[in-house]
Short mmCIF file of C-alpha atoms in Angstrom, two decimals:
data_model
loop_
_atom_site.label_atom_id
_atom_site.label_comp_id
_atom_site.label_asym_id
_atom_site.label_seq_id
_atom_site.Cartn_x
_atom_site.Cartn_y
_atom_site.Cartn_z
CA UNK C 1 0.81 -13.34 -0.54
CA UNK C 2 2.83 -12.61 -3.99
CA UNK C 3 3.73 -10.01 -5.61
CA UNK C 4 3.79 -9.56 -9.22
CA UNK C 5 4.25 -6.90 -11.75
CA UNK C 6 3.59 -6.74 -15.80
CA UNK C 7 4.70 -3.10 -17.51
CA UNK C 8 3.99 -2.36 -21.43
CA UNK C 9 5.92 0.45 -22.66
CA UNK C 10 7.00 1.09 -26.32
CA UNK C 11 9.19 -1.41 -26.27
CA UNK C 12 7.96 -4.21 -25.29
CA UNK C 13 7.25 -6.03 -21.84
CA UNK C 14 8.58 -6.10 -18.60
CA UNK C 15 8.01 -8.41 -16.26
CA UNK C 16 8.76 -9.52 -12.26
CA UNK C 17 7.41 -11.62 -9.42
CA UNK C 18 7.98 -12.76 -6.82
CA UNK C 19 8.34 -16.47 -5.27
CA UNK C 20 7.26 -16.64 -1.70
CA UNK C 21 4.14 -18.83 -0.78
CA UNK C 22 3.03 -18.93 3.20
CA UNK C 23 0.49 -20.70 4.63
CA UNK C 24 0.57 -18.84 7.66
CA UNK C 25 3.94 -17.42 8.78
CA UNK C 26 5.33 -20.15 10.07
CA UNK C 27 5.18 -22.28 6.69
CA UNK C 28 6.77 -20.59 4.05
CA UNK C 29 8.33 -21.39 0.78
CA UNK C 30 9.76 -20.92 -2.77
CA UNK C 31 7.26 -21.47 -5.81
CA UNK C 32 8.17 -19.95 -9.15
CA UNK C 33 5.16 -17.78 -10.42
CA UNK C 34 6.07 -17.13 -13.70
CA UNK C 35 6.00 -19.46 -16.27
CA UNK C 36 6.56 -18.72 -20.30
CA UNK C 37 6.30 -20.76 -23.66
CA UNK C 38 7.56 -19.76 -26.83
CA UNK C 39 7.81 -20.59 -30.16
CA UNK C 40 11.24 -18.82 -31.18
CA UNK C 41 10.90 -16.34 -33.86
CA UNK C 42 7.11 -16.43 -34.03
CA UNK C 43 5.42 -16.02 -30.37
CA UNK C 44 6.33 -15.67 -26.65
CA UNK C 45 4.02 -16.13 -24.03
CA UNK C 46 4.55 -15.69 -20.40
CA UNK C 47 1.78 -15.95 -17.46
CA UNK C 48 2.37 -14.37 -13.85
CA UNK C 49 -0.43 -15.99 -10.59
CA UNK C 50 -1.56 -14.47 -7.66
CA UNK C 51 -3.79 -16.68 -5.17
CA UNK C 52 -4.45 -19.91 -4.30
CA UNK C 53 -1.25 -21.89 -5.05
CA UNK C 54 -3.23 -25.55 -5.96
CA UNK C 55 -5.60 -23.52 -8.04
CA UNK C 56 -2.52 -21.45 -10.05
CA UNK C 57 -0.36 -24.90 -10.43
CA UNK C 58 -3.60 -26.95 -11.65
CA UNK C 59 -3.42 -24.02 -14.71
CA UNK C 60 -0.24 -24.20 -15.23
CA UNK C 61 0.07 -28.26 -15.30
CA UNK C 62 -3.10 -28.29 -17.15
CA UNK C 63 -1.12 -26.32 -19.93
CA UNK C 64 1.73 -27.97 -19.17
CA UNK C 65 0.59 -31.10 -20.49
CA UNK C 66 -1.53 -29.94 -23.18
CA UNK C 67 2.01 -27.89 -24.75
CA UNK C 68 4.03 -31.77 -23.68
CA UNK C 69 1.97 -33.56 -26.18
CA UNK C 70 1.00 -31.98 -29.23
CA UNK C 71 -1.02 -34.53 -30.61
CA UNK C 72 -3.35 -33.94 -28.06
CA UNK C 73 -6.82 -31.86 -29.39
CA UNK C 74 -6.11 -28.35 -27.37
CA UNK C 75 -2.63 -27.28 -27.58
CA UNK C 76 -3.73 -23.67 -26.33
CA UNK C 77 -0.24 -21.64 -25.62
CA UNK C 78 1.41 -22.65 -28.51
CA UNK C 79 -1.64 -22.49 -31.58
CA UNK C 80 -4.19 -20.04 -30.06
CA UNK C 81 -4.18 -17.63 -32.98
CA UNK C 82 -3.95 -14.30 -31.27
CA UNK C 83 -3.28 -12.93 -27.67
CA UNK C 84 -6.95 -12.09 -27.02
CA UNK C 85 -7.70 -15.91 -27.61
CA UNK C 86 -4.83 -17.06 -25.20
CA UNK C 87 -6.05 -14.68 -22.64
CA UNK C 88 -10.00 -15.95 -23.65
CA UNK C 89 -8.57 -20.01 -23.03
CA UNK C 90 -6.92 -19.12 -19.75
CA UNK C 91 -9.87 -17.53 -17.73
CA UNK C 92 -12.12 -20.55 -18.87
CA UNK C 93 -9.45 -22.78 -17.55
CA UNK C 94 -9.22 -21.08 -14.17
CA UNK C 95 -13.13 -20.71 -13.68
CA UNK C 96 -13.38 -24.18 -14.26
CA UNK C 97 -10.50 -25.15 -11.83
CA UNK C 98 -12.37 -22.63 -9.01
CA UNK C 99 -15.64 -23.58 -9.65
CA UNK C 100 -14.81 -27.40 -9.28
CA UNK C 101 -12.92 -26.82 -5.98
CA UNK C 102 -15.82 -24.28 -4.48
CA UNK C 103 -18.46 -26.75 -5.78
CA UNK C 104 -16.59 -29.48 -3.91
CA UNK C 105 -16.58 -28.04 -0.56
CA UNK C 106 -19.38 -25.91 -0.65
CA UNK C 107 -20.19 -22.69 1.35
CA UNK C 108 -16.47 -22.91 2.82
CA UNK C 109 -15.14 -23.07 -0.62
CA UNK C 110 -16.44 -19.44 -1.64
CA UNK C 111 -13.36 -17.22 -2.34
CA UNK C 112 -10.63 -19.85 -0.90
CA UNK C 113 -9.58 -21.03 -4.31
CA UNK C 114 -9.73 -17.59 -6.05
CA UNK C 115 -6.42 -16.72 -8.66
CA UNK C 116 -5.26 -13.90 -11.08
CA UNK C 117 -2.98 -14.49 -13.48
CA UNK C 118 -1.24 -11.82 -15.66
CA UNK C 119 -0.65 -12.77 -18.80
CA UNK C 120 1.78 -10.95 -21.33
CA UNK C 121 3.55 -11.89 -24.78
CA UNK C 122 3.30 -11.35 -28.30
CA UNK C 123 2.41 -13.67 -31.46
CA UNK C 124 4.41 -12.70 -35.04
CA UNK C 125 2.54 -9.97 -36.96
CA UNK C 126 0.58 -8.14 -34.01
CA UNK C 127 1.56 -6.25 -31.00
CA UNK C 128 2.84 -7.38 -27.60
CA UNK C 129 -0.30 -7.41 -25.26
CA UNK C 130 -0.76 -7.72 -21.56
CA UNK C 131 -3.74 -8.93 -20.04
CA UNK C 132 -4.96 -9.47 -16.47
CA UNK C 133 -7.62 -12.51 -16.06
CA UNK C 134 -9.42 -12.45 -13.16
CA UNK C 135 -10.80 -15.66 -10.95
CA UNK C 136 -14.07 -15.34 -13.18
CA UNK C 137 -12.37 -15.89 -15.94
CA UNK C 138 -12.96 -12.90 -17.91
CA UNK C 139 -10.04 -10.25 -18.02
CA UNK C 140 -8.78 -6.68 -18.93
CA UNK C 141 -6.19 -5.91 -21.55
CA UNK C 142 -3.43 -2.93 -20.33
CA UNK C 143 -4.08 0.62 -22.56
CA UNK C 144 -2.29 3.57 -22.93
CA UNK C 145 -4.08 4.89 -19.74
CA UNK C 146 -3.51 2.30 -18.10
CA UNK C 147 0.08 0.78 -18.80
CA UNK C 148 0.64 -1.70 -16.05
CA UNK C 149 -0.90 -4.59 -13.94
CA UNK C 150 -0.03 -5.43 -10.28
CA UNK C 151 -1.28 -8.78 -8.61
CA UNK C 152 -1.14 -9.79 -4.87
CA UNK C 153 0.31 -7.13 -2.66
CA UNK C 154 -0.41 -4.06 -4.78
CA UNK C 155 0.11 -0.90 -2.31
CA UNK C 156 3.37 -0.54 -0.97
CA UNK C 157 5.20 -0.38 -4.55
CA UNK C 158 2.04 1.73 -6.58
CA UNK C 159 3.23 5.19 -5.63
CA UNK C 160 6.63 4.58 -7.12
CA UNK C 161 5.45 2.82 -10.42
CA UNK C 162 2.49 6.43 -10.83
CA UNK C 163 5.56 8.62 -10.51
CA UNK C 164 8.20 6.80 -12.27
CA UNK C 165 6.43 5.07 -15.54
CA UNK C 166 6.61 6.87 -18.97
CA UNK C 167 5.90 4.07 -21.78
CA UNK C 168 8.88 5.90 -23.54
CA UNK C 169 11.29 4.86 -20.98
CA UNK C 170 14.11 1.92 -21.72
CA UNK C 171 13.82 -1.34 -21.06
CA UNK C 172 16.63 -1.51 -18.79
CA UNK C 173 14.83 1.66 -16.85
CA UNK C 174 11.35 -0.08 -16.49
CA UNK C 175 13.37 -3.22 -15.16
CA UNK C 176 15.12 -0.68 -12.51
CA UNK C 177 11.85 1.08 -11.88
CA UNK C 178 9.84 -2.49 -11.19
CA UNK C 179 13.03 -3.51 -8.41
CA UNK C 180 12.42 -0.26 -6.87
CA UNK C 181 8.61 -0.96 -6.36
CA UNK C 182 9.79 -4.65 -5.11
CA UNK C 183 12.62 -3.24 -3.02
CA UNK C 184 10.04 -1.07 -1.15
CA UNK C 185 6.54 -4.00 -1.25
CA UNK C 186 9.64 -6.16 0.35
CA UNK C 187 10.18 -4.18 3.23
CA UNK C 188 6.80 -3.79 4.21
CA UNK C 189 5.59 -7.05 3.61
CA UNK C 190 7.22 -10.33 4.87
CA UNK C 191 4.39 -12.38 2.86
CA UNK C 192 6.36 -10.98 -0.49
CA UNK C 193 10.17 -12.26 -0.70
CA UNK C 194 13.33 -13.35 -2.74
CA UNK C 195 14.42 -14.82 -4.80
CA UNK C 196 12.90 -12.69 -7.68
CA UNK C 197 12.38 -13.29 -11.69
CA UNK C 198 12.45 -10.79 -13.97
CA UNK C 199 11.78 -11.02 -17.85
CA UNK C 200 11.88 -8.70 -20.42
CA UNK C 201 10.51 -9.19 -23.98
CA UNK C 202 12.01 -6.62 -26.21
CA UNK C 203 9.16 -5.53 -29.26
CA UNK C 204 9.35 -8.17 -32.06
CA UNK C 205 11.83 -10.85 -31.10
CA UNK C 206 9.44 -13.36 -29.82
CA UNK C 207 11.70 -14.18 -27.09
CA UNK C 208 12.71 -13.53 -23.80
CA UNK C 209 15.15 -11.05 -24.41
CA UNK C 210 16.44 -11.07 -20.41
CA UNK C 211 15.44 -13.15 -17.98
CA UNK C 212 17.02 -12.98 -14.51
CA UNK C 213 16.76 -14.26 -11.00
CA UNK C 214 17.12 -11.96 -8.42
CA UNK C 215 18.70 -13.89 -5.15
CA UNK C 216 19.73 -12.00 -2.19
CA UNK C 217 23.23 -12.07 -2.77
CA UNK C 218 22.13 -10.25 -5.92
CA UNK C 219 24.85 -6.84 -6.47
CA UNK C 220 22.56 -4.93 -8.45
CA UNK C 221 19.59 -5.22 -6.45
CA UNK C 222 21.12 -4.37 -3.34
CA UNK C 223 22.68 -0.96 -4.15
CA UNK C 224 19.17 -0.13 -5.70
CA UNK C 225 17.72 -1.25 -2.51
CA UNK C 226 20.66 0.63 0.00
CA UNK C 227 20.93 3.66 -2.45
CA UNK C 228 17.11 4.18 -2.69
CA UNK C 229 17.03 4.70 0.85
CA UNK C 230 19.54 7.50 0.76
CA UNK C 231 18.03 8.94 -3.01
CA UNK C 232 14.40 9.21 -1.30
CA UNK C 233 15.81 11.17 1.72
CA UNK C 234 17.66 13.33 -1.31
CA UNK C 235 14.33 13.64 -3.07
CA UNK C 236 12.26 14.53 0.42
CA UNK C 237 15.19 17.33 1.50
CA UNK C 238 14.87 18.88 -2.09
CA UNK C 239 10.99 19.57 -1.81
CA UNK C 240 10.50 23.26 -0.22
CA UNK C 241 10.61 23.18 3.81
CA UNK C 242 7.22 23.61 5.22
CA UNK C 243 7.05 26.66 7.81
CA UNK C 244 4.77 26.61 10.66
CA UNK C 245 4.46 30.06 10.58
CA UNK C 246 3.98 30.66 6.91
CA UNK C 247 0.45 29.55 5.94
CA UNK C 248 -2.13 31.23 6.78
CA UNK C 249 -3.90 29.38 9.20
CA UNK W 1 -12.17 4.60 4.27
CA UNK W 2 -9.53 7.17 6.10
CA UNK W 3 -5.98 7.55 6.68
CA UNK W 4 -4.44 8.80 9.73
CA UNK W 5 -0.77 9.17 10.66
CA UNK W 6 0.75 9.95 13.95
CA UNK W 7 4.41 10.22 14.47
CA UNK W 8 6.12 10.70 17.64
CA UNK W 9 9.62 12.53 17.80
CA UNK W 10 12.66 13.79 20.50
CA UNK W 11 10.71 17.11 19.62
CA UNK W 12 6.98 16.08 20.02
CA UNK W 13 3.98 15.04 18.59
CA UNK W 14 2.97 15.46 14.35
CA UNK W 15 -0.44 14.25 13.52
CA UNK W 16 -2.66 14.38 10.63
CA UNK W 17 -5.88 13.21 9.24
CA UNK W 18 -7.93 13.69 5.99
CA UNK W 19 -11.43 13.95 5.99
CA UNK W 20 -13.26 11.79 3.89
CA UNK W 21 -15.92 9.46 4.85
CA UNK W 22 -17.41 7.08 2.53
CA UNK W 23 -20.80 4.70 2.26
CA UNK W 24 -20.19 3.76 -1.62
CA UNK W 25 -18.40 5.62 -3.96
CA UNK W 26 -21.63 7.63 -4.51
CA UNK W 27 -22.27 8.71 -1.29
CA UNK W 28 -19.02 10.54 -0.17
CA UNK W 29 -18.78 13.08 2.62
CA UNK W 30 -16.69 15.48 5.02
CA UNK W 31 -15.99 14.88 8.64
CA UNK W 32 -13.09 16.04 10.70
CA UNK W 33 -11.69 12.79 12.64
CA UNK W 34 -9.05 14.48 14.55
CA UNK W 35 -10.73 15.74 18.27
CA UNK W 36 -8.37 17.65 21.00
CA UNK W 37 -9.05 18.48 24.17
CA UNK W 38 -6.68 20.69 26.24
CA UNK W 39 -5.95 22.52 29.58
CA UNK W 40 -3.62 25.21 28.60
CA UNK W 41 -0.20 24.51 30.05
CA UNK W 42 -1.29 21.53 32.10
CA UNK W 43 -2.28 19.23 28.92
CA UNK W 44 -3.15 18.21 25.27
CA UNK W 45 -4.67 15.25 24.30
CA UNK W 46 -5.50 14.77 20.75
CA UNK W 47 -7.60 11.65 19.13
CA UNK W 48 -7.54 10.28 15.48
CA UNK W 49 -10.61 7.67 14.55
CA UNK W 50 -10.72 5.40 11.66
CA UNK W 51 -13.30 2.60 10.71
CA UNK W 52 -17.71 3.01 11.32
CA UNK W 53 -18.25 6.95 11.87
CA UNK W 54 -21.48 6.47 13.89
CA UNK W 55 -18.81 4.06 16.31
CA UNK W 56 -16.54 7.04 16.03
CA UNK W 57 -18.84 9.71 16.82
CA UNK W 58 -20.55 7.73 19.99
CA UNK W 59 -16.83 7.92 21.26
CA UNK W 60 -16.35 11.56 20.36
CA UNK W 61 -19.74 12.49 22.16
CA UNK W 62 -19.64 10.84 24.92
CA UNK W 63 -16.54 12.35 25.88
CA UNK W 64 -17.53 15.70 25.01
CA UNK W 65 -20.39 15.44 26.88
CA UNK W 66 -18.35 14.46 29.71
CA UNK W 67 -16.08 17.24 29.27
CA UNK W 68 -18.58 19.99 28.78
CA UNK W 69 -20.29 19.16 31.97
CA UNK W 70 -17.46 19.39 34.58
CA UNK W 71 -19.63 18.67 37.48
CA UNK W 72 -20.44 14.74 36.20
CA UNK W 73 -18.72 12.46 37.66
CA UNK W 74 -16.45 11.43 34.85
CA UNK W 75 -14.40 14.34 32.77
CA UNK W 76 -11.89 11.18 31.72
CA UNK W 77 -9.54 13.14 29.19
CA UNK W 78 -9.28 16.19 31.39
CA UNK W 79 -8.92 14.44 34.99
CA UNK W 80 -7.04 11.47 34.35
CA UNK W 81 -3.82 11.37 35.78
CA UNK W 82 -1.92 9.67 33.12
CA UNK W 83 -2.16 9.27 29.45
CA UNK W 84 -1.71 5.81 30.12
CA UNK W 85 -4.93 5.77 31.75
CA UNK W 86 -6.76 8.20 29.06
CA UNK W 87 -5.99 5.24 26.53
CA UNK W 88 -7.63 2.63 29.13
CA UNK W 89 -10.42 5.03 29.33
CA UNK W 90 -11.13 5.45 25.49
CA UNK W 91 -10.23 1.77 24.40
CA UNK W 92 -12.97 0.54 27.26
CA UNK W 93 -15.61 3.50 26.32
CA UNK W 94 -14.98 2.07 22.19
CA UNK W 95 -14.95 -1.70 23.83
CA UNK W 96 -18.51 -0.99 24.74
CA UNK W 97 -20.18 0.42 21.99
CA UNK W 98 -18.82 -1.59 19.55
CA UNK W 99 -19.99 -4.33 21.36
CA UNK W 100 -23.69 -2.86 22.13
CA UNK W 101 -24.28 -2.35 18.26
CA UNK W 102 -23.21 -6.02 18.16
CA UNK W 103 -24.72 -7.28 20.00
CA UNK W 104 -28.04 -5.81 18.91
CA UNK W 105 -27.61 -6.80 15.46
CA UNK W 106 -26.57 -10.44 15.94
CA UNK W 107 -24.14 -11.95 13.88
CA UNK W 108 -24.93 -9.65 11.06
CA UNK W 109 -23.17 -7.08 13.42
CA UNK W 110 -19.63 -9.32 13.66
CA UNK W 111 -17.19 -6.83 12.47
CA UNK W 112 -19.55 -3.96 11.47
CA UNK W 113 -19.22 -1.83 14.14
CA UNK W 114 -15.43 -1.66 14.41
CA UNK W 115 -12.98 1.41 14.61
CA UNK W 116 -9.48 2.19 15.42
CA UNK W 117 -8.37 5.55 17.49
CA UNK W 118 -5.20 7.26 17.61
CA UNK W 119 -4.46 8.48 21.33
CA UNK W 120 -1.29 11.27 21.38
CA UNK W 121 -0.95 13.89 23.84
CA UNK W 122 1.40 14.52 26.79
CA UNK W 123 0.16 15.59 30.30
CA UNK W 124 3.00 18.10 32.38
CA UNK W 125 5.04 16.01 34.51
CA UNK W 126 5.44 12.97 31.90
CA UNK W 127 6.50 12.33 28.46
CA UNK W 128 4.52 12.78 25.18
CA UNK W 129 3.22 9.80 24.56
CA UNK W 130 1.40 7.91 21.67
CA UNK W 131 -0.95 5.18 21.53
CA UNK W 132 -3.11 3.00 19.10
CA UNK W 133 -6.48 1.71 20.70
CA UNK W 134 -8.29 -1.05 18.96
CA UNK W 135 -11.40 -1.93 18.55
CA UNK W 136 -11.63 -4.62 21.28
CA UNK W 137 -10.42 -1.62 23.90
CA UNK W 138 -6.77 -2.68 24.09
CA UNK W 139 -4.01 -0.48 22.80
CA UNK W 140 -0.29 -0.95 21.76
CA UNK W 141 1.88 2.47 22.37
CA UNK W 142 4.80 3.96 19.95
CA UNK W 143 8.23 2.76 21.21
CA UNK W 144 11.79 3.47 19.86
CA UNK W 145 11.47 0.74 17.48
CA UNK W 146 7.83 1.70 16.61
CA UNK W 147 7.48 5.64 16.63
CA UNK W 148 5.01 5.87 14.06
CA UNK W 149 1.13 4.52 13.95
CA UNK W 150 -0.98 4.86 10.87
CA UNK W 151 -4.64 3.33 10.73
CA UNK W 152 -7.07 3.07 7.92
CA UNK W 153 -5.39 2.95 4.42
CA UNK W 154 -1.95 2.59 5.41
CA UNK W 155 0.21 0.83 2.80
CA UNK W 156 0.44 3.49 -0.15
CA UNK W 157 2.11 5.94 2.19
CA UNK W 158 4.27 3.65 4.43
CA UNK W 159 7.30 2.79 2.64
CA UNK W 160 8.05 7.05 2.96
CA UNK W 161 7.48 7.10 6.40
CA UNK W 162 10.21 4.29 6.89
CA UNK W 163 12.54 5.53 4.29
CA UNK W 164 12.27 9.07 5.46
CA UNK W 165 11.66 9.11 9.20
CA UNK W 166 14.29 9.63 11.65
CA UNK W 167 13.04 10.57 15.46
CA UNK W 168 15.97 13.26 15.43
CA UNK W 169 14.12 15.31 12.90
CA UNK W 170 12.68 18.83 12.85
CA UNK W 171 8.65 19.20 13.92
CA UNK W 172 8.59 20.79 10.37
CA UNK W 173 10.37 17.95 8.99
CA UNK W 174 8.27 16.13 10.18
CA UNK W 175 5.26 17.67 8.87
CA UNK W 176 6.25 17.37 5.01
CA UNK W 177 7.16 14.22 5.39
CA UNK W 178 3.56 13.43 6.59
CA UNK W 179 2.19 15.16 3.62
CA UNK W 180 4.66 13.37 1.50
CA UNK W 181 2.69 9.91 2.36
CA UNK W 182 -0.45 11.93 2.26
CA UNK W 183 -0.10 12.94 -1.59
CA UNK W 184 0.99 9.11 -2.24
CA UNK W 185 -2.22 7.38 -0.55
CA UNK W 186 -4.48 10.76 -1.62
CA UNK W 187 -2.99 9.70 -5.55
CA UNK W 188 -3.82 6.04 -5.52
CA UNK W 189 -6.85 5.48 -3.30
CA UNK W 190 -9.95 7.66 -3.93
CA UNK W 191 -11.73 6.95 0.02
CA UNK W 192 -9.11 9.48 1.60
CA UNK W 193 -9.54 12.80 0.90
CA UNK W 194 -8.87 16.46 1.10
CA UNK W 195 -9.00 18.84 3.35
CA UNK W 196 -6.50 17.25 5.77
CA UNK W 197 -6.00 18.49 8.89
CA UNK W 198 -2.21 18.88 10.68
CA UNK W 199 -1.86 19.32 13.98
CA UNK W 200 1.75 19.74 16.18
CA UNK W 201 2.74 19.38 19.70
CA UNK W 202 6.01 20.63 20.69
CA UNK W 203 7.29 19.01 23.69
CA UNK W 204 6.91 20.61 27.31
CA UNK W 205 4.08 23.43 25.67
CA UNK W 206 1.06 21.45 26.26
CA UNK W 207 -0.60 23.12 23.42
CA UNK W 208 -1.05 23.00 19.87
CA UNK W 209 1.90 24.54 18.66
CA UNK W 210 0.50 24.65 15.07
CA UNK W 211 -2.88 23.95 13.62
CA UNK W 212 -3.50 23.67 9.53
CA UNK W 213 -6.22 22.45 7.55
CA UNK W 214 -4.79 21.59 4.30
CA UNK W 215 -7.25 22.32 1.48
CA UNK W 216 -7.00 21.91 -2.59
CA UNK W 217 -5.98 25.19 -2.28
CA UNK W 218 -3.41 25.32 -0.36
CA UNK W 219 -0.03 26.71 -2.05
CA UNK W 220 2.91 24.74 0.40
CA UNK W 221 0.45 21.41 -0.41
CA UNK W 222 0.52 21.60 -4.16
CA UNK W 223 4.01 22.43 -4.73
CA UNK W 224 5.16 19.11 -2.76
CA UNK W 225 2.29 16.91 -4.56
CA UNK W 226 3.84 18.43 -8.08
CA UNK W 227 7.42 19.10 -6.93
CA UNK W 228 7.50 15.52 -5.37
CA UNK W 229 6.92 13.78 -8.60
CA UNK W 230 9.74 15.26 -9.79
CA UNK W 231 12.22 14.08 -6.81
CA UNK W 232 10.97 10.94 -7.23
CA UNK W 233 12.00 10.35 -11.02
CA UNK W 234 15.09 12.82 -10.03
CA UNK W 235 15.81 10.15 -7.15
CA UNK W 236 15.02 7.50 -9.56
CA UNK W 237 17.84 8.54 -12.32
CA UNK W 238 20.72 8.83 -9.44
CA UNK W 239 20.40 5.26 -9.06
CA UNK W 240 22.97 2.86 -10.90
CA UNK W 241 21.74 1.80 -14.04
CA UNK W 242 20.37 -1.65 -14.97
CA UNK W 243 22.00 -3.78 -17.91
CA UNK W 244 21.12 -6.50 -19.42
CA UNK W 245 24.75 -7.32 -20.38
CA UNK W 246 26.18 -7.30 -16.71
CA UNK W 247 24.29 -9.43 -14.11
CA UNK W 248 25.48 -12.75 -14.67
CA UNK W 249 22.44 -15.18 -15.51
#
């Protein structure tokens, strides 16, 4: 499984995910899932998977090599015009990776090769955009109604993101409020683990403004993950006490 | 789908249920899935189903039946000695009609057919005791490590139950904290739904020592699903703040 988060807010883009891969649980390991180009000064452009781990890399190496050699006819990431069109290039590169692997093997191939990719940044002289593309290759962009996108293990760490998120918040705060959502998908789910990466892309610098790896010997994420224990008790002993003898019944 | 919780504590017994079946999102409906039987002062045994209703109803009325006709030769939940047993009974009654709808439909049926029960009670003489049956009639029970079962849509409302439960705490405690990971699952997945119905056994009464269905109405229910959004961002802000500046990268 994986676990990965993209947040929009007014200013700018935060971003985390996680690195575990398991193929079954007794064959786990580290992959990095999140993987940005930039141009400094004039466009960032980071990508977040989810799913099949041969299909995700094929993507990424695909545009890999196609960003290596820029003599080369496509060189997507780094002169697609505009966000939408990066987002449009993406999902036809996925569907074609899927479709070749399910064609290849058939009825067992339906759904084994399936991918979602998150994909967030911004290009000089529009906004920062956040997109989720989907295995079909077409995608959904993040609105003011709806201000985030989860991949992989969703569940355990929606609540917290509902109650917390206000697009006016800080930076800094929708970086604490995405470890809290990890802290508590990480305890529930061994498929999900450390290390972590997080990436924040503050409004109109066209670069990754913060970018961190979050190990387990990491200070800051372990009193948010000790004290949040302690703060949700605090938060459940301030609601009013429930009375068995108070409702009617 | 459904979402049922039952918690077992050095008091007793806290279970609840919501009430929401669903064939589509267009085809929505209300059921009770919590069923108790009792023999004042000798014992209470209560059931929670999740998963195919016509599987869950088959159980239901063939135990009723059973019950309502005392003279047949099986009254299982109010003539077996043990809950123990009562679990054996119910997993093996669930076993078989699971099966038989398989069965009759082939491989089309493979998974179809399948539900999960909740089993808590206590009968006088032995503990209260707390068991989850699956669908292929065996059962697991609630242990010191593992006081807690939840079954249908579990994962939006589990990372409160293990932040917030501790077997010391009050029946009432208890109770909110149940509706706690009620509001979070009732907020993010639209297949459980309202009324809910609460139901406590205090240790040693054999009874139900409260009884609540929980409606959009009801006052106590509303001020924790508003009050608890502001704990949460209260909880939230007493954590240490993130920088940008101080992690070293």
């Amino acid at each position: 499984m994986t676990y990965c988060v993209g947040m929009k807010l007014d200013d700018g883009l935060v971003l985390m995910s996680d690195t575990r891969t398991n193929s079954g649980v007794d064959n786990i390991s580290v992959f990095r899932k999140m993987f940005t180009w930039q141009v400094p000064g004039e466009r960032i452009i980071t990508l977040m998977t989810a799913g099949n781990l041969a299909t995700t890399q094929a993507v990424i190496s695909q545009l890999e090599e196609r960003t290596k050699a820029p003599d080369e006819r496509d060189n997507i990431l780094l002169q697609t015009p505009t966000m939408f069109q990066v987002a449009t290039e993406i999902g036809n590169l996925m569907r074609d990776i899927i479709s070749g692997r399910q064609d290849a093997n058939g009825a067992k191939g339906r759904g084994r090769f399936t991918a979602s990719i998150i994909v967030a940044g911004q290009i000089k002289g529009m906004e920062p955009r956040l997109f989720m593309v989907y295995p079909e290759g077409n995608f959904i962009e993040a609105s003011h109604d709806t201000p985030f996108f989860q991949i992989g293990e969703t569940k355990y760490g929606r609540p917290i993101i509902i109650r917390g998120y206000d697009s006016a918040m800080s930076l800094e705060d929708a970086a604490k409020l995405t470890m809290v959502s990890f802290d508590s998908t990480l305890k529930a789910n061994l498929s999900v683990g450390l290390p972590l990466d997080l990436q924040v892309i503050k409004r109109d610098t066209y670069e990754a403004s913060h970018e961190h790896r979050i190990t387990h010997e990491d200070p800051y994420f372990q009193a948010i993950s000790s004290s949040w224990g302690d703060a949700l008790k605090n938060a459940f002993h301030s609601l009013p006490d429930y009375s068995f003898y108070h409702p009617k019944d």
